[in-house]
Short mmCIF file of C-alpha atoms and ligand atoms in Angstrom, two decimals:
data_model
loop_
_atom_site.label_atom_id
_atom_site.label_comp_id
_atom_site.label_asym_id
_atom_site.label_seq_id
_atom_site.Cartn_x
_atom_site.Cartn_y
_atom_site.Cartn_z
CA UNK D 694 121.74 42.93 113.69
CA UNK D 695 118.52 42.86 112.68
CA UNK D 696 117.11 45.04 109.82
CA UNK D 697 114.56 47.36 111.21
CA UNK D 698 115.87 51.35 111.06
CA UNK D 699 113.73 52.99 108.92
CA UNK D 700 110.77 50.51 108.86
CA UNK D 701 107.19 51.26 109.98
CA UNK D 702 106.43 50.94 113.35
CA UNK D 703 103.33 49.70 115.40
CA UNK D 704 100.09 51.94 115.84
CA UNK D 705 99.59 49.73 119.16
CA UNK D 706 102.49 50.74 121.00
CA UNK D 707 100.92 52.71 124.64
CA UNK D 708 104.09 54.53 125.69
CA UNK D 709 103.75 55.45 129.29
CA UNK D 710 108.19 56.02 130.25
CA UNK D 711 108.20 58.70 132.38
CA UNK D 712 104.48 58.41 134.35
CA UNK D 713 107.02 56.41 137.23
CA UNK D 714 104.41 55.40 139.57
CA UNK D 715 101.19 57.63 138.87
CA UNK D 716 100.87 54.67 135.84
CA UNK D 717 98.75 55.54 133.22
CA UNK D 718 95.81 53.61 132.58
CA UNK D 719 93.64 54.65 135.42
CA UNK D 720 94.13 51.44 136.65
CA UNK D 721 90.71 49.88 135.20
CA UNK D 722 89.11 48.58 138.20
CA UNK D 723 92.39 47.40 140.09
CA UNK D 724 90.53 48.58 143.18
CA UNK D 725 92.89 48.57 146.71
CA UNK D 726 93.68 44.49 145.52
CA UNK D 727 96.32 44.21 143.26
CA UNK D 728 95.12 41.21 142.70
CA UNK D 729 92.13 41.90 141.77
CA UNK D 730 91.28 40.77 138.70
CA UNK D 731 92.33 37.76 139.04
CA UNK D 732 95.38 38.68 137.71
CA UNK D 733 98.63 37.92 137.10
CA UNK D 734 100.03 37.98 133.56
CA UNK D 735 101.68 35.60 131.26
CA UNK D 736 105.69 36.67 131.92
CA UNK D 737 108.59 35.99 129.92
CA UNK D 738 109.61 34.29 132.27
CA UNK D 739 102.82 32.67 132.91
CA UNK D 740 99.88 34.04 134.32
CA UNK D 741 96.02 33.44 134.54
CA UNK D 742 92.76 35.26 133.58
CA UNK D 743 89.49 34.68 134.70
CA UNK D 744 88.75 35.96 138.42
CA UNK D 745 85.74 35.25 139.71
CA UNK D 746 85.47 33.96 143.41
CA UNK D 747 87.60 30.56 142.33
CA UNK D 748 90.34 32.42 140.68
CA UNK D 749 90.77 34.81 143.81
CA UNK D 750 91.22 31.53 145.69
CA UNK D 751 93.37 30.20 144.05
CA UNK D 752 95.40 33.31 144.05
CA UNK D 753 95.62 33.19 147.70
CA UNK D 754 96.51 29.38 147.81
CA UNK D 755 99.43 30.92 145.21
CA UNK D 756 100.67 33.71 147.93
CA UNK D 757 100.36 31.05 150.55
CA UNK D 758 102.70 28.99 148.68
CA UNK D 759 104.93 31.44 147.50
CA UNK D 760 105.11 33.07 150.87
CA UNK D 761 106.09 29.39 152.43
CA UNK D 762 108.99 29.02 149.49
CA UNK D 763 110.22 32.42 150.30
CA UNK D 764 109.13 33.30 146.92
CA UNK D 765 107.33 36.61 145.65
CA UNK D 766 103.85 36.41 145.28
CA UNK D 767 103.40 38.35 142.05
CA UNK D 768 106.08 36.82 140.92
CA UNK D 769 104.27 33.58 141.25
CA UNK D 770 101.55 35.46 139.66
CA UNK D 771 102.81 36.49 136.75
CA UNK D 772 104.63 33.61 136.50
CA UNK D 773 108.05 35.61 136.75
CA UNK D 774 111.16 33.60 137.02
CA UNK D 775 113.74 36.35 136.90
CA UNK D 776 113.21 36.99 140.70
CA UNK D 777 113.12 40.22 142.26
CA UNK D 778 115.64 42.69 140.98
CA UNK D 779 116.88 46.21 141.33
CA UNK D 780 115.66 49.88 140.95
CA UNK D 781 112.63 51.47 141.65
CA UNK D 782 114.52 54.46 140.56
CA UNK D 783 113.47 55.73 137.39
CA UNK D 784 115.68 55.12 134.03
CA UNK D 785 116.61 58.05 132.23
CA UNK D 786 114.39 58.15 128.96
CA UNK D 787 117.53 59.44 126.33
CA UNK D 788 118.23 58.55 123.26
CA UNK D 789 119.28 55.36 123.12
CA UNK D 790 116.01 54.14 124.65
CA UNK D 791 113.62 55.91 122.56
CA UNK D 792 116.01 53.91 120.20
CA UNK D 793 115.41 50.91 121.52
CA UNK D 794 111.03 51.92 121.91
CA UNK D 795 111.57 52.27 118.45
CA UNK D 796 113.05 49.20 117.66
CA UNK D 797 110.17 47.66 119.83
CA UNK D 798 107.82 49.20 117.50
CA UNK D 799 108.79 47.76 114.76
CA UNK D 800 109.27 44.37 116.01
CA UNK D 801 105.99 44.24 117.47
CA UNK D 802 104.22 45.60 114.00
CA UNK D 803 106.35 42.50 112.54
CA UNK D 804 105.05 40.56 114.85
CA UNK D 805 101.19 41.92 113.83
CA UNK D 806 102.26 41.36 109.91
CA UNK D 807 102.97 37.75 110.81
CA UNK D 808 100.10 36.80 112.73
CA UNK D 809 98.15 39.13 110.68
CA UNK D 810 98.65 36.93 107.47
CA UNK D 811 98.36 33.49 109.70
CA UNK D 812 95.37 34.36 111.02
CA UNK D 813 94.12 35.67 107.57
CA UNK D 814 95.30 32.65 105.66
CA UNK D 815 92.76 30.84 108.11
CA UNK D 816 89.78 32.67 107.43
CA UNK D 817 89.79 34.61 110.89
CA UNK D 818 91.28 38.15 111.92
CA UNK D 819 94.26 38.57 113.80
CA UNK D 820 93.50 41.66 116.82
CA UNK D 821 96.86 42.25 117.77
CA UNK D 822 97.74 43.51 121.52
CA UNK D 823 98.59 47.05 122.49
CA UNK D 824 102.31 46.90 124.00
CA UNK D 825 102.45 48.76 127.15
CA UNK D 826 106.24 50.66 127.37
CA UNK D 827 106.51 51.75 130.78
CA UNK D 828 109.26 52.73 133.01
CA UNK D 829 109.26 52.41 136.94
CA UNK D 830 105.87 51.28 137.73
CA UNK D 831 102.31 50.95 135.73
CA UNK D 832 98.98 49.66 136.45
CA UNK D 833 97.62 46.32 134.67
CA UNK D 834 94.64 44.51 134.13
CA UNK D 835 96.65 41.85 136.04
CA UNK D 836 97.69 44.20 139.04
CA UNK D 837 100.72 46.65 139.03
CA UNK D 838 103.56 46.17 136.93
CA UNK D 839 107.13 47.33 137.72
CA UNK D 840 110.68 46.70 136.78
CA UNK D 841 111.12 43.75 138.83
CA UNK D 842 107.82 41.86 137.00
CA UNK D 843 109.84 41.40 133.86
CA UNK D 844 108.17 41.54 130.61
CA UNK D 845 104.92 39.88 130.73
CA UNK D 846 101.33 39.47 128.92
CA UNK D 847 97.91 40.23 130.55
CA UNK D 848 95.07 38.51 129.08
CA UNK D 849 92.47 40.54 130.83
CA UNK D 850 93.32 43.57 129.15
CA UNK D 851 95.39 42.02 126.63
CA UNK D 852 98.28 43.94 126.49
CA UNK D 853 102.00 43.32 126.86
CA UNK D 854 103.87 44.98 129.09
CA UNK D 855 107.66 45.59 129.08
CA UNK D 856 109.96 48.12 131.12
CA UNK D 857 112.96 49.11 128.40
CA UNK D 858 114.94 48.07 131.36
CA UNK D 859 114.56 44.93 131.29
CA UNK D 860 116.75 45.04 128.43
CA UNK D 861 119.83 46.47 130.44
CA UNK D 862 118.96 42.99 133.07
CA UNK D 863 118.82 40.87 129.57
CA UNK D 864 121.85 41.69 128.46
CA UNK D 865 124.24 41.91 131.67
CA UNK D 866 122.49 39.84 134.25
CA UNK D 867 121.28 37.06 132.22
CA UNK D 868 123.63 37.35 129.30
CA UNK D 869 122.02 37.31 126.61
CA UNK D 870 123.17 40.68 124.33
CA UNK D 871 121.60 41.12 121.19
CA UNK D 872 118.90 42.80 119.36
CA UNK D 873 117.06 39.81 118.17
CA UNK D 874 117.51 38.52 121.54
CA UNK D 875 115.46 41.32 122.73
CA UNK D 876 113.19 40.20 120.07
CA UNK D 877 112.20 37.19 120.73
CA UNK D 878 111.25 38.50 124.06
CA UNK D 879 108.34 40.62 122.65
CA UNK D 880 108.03 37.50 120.03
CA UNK D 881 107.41 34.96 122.99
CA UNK D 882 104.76 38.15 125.19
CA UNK D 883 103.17 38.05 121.57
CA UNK D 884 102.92 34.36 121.66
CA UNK D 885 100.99 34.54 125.20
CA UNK D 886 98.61 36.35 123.33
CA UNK D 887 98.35 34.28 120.09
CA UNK D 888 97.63 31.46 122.62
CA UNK D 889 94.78 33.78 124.33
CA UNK D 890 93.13 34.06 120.82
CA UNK D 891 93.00 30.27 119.97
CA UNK D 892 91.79 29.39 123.25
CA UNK D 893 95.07 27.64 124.68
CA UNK D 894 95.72 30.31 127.65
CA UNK D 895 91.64 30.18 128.32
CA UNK D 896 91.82 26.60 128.77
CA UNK D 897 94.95 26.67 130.89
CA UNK D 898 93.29 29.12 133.24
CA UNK D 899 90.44 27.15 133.46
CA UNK D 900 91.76 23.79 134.60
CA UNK D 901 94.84 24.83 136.20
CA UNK D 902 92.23 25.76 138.71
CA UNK D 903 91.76 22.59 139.52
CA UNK D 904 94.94 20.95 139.52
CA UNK D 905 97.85 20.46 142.07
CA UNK D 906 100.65 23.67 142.21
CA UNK D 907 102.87 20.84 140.61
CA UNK D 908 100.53 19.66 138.00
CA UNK D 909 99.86 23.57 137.03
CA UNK D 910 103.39 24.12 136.85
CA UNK D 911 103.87 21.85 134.21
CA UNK D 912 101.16 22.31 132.22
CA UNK D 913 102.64 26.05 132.79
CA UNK D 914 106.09 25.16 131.33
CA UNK D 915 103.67 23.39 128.36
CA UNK D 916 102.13 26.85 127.62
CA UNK D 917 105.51 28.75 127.98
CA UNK D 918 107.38 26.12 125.55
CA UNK D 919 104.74 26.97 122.66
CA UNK D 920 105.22 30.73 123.41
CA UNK D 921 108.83 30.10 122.63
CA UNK D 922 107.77 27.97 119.74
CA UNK D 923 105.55 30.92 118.04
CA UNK D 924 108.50 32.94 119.00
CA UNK D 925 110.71 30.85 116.49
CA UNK D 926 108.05 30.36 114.00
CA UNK D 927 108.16 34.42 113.77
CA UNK D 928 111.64 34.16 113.74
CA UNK D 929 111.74 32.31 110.82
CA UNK D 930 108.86 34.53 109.18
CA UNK D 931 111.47 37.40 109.48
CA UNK D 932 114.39 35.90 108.39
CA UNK D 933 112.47 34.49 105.09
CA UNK D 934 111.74 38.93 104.66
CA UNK D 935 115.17 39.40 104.52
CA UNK D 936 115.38 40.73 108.11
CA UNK D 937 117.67 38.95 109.76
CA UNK D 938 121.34 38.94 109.68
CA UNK D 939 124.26 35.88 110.70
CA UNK D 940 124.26 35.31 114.25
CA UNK D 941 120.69 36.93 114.89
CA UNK D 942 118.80 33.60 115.49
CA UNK D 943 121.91 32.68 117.68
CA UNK D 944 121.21 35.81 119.87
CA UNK D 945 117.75 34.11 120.79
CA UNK D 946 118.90 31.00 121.01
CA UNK D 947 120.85 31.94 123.91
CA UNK D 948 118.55 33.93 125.27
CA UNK D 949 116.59 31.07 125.75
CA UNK D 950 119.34 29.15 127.09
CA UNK D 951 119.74 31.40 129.34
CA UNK D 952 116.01 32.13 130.96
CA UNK D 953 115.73 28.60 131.35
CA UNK D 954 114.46 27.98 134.84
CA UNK D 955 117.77 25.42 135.47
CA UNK D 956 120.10 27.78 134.27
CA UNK D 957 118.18 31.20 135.87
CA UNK D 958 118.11 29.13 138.78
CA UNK D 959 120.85 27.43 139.26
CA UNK D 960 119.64 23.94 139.64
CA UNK D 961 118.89 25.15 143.07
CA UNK D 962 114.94 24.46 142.87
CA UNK D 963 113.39 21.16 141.84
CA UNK D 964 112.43 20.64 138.49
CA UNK D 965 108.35 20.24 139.84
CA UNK D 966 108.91 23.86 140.42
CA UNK D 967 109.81 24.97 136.98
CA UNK D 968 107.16 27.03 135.37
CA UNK D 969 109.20 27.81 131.77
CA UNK D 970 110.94 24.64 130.98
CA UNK D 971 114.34 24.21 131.04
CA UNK D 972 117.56 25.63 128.85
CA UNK D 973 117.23 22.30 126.50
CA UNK D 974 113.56 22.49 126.20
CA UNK D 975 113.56 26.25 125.61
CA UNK D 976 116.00 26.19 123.13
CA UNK D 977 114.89 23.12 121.38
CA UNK D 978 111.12 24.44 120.99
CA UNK D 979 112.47 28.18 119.60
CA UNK D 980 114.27 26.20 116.86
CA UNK D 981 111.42 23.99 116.71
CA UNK D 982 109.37 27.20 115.51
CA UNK D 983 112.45 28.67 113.74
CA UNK D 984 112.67 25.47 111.19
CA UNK D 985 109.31 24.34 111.08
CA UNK D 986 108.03 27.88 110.47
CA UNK D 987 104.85 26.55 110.95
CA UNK D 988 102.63 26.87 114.50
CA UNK D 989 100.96 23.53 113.67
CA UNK D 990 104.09 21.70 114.81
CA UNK D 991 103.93 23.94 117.87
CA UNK D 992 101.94 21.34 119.87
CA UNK D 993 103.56 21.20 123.82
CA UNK D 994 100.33 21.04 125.01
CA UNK D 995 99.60 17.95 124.63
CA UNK D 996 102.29 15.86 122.79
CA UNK D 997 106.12 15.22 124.14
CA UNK D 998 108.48 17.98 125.15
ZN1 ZN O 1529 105.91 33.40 128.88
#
């Protein structure tokens, strides 16, 4: 169990349970496109910023695709591997998941205290993302976002976005129980946006535009291996705090063995179609960041996974 009752939570936290489908941020230009803004967010489970008139292309090329694989187009999008699940039906906001916001809280401020003092200890200024809480359905600066999206980051309005549900799916669907498990989930969203402020998601977006679906899928499973990585080097940030507890980095550890697209999917899809890397590279790249503890050696991009 990790240590967190009674710590300070985040000031960034936007908790919008309970607004179902109204949303709550007004929906910021979305427009009658969900797509709109060139959108599409950086999942758990990759995304894209930018618009313009070559991003909206591309975006259609992407529902084309998706739509000939029998695939979801957002999920494609947002670069969702968990496939389309369950329940538009409302959760029930109780106890145990303002619980569990609160434990969200204070992992994300964690998150801002680490990245805080990295970005600090380089001479620059960490601006950490709001977390979006949601239940049912919100509005995103990368189109709406419901319980079937998964967790996920938006770089156009950089915020994360997570339905407390997803949780529930994390736990019994992909089996992976575990607070720090849950964790690492907002640690890897938070690494999406770490890779937004040193330019790695900008570049991405930029030539992915460019490239084949298959060559953007791998450089996609590049960015989502270094988002695991940061993940780990957080990990190991909290554990050095005194935060952690035995069997804590093993909850993650599975988790990522678990969301790996091989295992989530079976081996039914070919590896060219992998957009997160597999259980072995997940897993191997979260220790990678739990033992280095240092972001440096965090280099997918461009070196060997
Ligand atoms: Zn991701």
């Amino acid at each position: 169990m990790v240590k967190w009752q009674g710590r300070q939570g985040s000031s960034n936290i936007e908790d919008r349970r309970g607004q179902g489908s109204s949303g709550g941020s007004g929906g910021g230009g979305l427009g009658s496109n969900p797509f709109g803004q060139g959108g599409g967010g950086f999942r758990l489970p990759s995304g894209r910023s930018g618009g313009g008139l070559g991003g909206l292309a591309i975006i259609i090329v992407f529902i084309i695709i998706a739509l000939a694989f029998g695939i979801n187009p957002m999920s494609i999008l947002t670069g969702d591997t968990s496939g389309p699940t369950t329940s538009s039906v409302l959760p029930p906001q109780n106890a145990s998941e303002d619980e569990l916001a609160q434990f969200v809280s204070v992992m994300v401020k964690d998150t801002e205290d680490y990245w805080g003092e990295y970005f600090s200890a380089q001479g620059q200024t960490y601006a950490p993302p709001k977390v979006v809480l949601f239940s049912g359905q919100t509005s995103s600066g990368c189109g709406t976002a419901d319980t079937a999206s998964g967790p996920f980051y938006c770089p156009n309005d950089r915020k994360v976005y997570i339905d407390l549900g997803f949780y529930d799916q994390l736990r019994q669907q992909f089996g992976a129980p575990g607070d720090f498990a849950q964790a690492y989930v907002i640690a890897h969203e938070v690494g999406h946006h770490v890779q937004n402020l040193i330019g790695v998601l900008p570049e991405f977006n930029r030539k992915r535009q460019t490239m084949t679906q298959d060559q953007a899928n791998a450089y996609s499973v590049r960015v989502e291996l270094q988002a695991d990585c940061f993940a780990g080097v957080w990990g190991k940030g909290e554990f050095e705090k005194g935060f952690l507890e035995s069997g804590d980095v093993a909850e993650a550890i599975n988790a990522a063995n678990q969301i790996g697209d091989d295992t989530l999917t079976n081996n039914t899809i070919s590896p060219r179609q992998y957009t997160h890397g597999t259980s072995e590279q997940r897993m191997k790249w979260f220790q990678q960041g739990y033992t280095t503890g240092d972001p440096d050696k965090c280099d997918t991009i461009n070196g060997p996974i």
